[in-house]
Coordinates of C-alpha atoms and ligand atoms in Angstrom, one line a residue:
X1 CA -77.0 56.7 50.4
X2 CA -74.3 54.0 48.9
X3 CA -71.2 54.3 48.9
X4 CA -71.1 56.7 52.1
X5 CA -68.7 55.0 54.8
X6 CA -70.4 55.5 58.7
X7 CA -67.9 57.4 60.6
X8 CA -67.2 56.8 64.2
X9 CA -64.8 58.8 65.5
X10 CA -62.7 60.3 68.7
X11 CA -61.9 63.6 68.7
X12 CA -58.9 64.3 70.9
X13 CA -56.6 67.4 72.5
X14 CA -56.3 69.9 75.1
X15 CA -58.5 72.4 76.2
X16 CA -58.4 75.7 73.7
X17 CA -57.2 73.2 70.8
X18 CA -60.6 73.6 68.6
X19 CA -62.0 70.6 69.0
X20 CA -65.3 72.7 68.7
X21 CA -64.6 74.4 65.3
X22 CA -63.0 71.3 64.0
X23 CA -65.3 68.8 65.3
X24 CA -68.7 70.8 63.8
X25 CA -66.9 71.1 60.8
X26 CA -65.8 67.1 60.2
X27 CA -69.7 66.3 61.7
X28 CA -70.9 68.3 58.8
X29 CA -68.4 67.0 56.4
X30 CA -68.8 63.1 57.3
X31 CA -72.5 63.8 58.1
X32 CA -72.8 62.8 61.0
X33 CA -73.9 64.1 64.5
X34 CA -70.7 65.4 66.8
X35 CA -71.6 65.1 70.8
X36 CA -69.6 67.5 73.5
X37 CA -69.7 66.5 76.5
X38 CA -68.9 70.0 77.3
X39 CA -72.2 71.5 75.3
X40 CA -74.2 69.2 76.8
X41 CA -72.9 70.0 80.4
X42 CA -73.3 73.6 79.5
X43 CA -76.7 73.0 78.3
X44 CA -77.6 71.3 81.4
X45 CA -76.4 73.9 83.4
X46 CA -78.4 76.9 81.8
X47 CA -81.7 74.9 82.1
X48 CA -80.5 74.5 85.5
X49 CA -81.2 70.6 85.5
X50 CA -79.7 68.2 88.1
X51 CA -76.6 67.2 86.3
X52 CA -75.9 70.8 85.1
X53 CA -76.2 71.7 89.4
X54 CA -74.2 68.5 89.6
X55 CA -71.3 69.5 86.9
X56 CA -71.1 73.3 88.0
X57 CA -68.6 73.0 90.6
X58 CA -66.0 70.7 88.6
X59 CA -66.6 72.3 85.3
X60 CA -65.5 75.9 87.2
X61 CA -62.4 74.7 89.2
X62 CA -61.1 73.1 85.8
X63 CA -61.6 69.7 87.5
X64 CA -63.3 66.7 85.6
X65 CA -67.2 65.6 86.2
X66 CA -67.1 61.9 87.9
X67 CA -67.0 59.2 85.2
X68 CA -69.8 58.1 86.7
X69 CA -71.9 60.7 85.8
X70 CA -70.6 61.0 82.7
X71 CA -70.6 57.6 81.5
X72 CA -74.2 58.0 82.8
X73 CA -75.1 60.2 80.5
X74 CA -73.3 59.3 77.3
X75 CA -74.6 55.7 77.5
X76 CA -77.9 57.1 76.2
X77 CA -76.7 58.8 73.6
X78 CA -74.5 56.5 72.3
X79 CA -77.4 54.0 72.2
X80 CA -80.0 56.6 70.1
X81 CA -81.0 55.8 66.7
X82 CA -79.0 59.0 65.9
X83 CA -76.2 57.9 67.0
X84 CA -76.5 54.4 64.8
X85 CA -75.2 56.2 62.1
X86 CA -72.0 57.1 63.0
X87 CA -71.0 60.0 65.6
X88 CA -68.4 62.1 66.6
X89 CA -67.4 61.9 70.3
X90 CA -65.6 65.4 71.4
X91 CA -64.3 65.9 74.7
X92 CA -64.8 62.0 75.7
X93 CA -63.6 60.2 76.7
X94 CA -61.6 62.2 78.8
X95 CA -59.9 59.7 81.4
X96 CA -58.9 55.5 80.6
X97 CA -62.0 54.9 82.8
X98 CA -64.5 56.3 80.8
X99 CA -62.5 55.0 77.7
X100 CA -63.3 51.1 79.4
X101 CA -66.6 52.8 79.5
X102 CA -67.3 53.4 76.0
X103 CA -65.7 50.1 75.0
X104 CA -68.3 48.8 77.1
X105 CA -71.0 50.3 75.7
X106 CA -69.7 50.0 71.8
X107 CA -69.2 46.2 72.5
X108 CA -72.6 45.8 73.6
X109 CA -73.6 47.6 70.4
X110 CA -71.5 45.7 68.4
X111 CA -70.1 48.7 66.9
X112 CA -66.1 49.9 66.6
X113 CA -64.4 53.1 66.9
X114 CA -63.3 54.0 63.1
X115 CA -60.4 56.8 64.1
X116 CA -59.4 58.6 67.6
X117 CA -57.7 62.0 66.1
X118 CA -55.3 64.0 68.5
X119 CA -55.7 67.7 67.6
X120 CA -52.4 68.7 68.9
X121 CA -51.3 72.5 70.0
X122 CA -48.5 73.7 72.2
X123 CA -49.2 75.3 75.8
X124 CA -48.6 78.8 75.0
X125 CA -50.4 78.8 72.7
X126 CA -53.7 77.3 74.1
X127 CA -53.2 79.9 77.2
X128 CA -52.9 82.8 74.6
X129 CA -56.2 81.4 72.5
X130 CA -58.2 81.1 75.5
X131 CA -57.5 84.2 77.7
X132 CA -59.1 85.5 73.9
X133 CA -61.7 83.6 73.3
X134 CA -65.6 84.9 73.5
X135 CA -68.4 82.0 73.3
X136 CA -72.1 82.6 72.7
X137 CA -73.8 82.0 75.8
X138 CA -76.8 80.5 73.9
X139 CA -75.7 78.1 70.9
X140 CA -71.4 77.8 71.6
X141 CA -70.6 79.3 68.9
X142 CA -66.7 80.6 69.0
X143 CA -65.8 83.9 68.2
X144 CA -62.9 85.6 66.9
X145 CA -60.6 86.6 69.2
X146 CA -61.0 90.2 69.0
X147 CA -65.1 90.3 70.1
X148 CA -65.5 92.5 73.0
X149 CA -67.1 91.1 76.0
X150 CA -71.4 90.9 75.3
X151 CA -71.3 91.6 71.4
X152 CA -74.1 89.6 69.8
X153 CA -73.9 85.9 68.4
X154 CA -73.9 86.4 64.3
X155 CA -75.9 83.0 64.6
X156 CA -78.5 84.0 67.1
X157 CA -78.3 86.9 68.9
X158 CA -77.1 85.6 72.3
X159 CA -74.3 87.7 74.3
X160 CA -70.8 86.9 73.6
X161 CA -68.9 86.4 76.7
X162 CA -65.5 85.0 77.9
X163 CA -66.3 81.1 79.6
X164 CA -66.4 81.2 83.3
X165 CA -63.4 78.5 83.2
X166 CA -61.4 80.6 80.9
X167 CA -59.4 82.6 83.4
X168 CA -55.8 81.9 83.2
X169 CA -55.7 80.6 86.5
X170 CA -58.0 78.0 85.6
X171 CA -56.6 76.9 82.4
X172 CA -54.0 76.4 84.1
X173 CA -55.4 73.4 85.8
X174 CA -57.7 72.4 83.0
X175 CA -54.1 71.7 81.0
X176 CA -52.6 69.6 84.1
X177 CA -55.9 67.5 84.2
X178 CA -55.7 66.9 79.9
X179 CA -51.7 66.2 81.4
X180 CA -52.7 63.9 83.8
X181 CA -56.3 62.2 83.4
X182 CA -56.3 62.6 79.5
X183 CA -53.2 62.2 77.6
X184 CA -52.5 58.8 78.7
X185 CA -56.7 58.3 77.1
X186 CA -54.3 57.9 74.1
X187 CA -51.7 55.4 75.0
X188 CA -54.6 53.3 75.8
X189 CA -56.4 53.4 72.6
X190 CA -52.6 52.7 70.9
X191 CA -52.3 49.5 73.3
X192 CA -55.7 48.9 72.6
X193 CA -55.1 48.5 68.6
X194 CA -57.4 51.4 67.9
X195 CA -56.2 53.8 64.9
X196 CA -55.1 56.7 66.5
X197 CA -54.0 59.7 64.1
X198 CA -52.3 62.8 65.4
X199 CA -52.5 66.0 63.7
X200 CA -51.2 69.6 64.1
X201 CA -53.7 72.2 65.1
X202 CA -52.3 75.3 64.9
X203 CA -52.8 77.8 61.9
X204 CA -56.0 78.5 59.7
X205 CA -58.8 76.7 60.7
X206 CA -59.3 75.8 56.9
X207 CA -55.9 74.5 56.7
X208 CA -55.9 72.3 60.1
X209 CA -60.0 71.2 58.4
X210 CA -57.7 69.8 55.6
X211 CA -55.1 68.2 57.5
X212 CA -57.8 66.4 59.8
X213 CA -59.5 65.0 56.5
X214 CA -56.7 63.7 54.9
X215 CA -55.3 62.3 58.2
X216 CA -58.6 60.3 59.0
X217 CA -59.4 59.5 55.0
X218 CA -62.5 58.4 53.2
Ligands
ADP1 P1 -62.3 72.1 77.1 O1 -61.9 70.9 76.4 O2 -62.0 73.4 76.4 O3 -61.7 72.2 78.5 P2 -65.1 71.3 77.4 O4 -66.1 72.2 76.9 O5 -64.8 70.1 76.6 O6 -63.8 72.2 77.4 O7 -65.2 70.9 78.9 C1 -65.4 71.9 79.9 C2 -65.5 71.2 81.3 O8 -66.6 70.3 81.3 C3 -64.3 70.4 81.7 O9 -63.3 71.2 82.2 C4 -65.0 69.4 82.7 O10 -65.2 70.0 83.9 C5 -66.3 69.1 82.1 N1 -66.3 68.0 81.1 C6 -66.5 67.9 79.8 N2 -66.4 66.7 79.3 C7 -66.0 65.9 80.3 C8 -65.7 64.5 80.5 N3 -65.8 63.7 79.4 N4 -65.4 64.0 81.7 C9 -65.4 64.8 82.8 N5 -65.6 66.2 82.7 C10 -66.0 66.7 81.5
ZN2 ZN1 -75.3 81.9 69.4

């Protein structure tokens, strides 16, 4: 298609900020294909692969997966033909390491980041979205925030359940790690020159779908 612009982009913010919602919605928009580390590491875990045994522990204590492993795995698809034209990263890079990582990577592809986007959203108000918040065992779909506990997925008919690292106790930790680990991901891309846009993500999801588009352009 001419005139379409390949879009490569970072999509930042805490746990509970909707990088899911938003970042399904700007793949569609942008065309382009949106990779979560976290669905993938979900994925891997319900087929009961190695990495998903691997990830299980960390991804239920609200700790991180080792860089290592995740690098591993993104290296891949970063390098598909998929990926070639354009992509949206969400939840990764997640620590300065695997940021060096994926410069790594991109460089050897020849290939630049367009836009790293911080979807930002107070404390409170993650805590009060998650302790909410069903997801469809199945595909990852969110549901509003008043499903009861095993109500079926309107997109496929899987059960409807609260996230095992959902409890307050470990979004608690989840938010130090994005405190500790993540945020400074974003300092680094600033030193590094990369266009980092920061937008608001709290009221209608329509409404923060706008903001996001007119923040990154094209
Ligand atoms: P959220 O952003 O809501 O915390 P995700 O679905 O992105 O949720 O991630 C869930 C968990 O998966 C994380 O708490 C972590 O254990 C693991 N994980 C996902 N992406 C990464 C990553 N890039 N590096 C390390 N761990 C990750
Ligand atoms: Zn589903």
């Amino acid at each position: 298609m001419i005139g379409v612009r390949l879009m490569r982009l970072v999509l930042m913010g805490p746990p509970g900020a909707g990088k899911g919602t938003q970042g399904a919605r700007l793949a569609q928009r942008y065309g382009i294909p949106r990779y979560s580390t976290g669905d993938i590491l979900r994925a891997a875990r319900r087929e009961g692969t190695e990495l998903g045994r691997a990830a299980q522990g960390y991804m239920d204590a609200g700790e991180l997966v080792p860089d290592a492993v995740i690098l591993g795995m993104m290296r891949g698809t970063l390098s598909s033909e998929e990926a070639a034209a354009g992509f949206l990263l969400d939840g990764f890079p997640r620590t300065v390491a695997q940021a060096e990582g994926l410069a790594d990577v991109l460089d050897d592809l020849g290939l630049e980041l367009d836009a790293v986007v911080d979807l930002d959203v107070p404390d409170e108000e993650i805590v009060r979205r998650l302790s909410a918040r069903r997801v469809c065992t199945d595909c990852g779909r969110v549901a509003p925030s008043d499903t009861v506990e095993g109500a079926s997925c309107p997109d496929c008919g899987g059960d409807l359940r609260q996230r095992s690292d959902d409890d307050p106790r470990t979004v608690r930790r989840r938010l130090e790690v994005y405190r500790d680990e993540t945020a400074p991901v974003l300092d680094w891309y600033e030193r590094a020159d990369t266009r980092v846009v920061r937008v608001r993500g709290t009221g209608l999801v329509q409404d923060v779908h706008e903001r996001l588009v007119e923040a990154i352009g094209a």
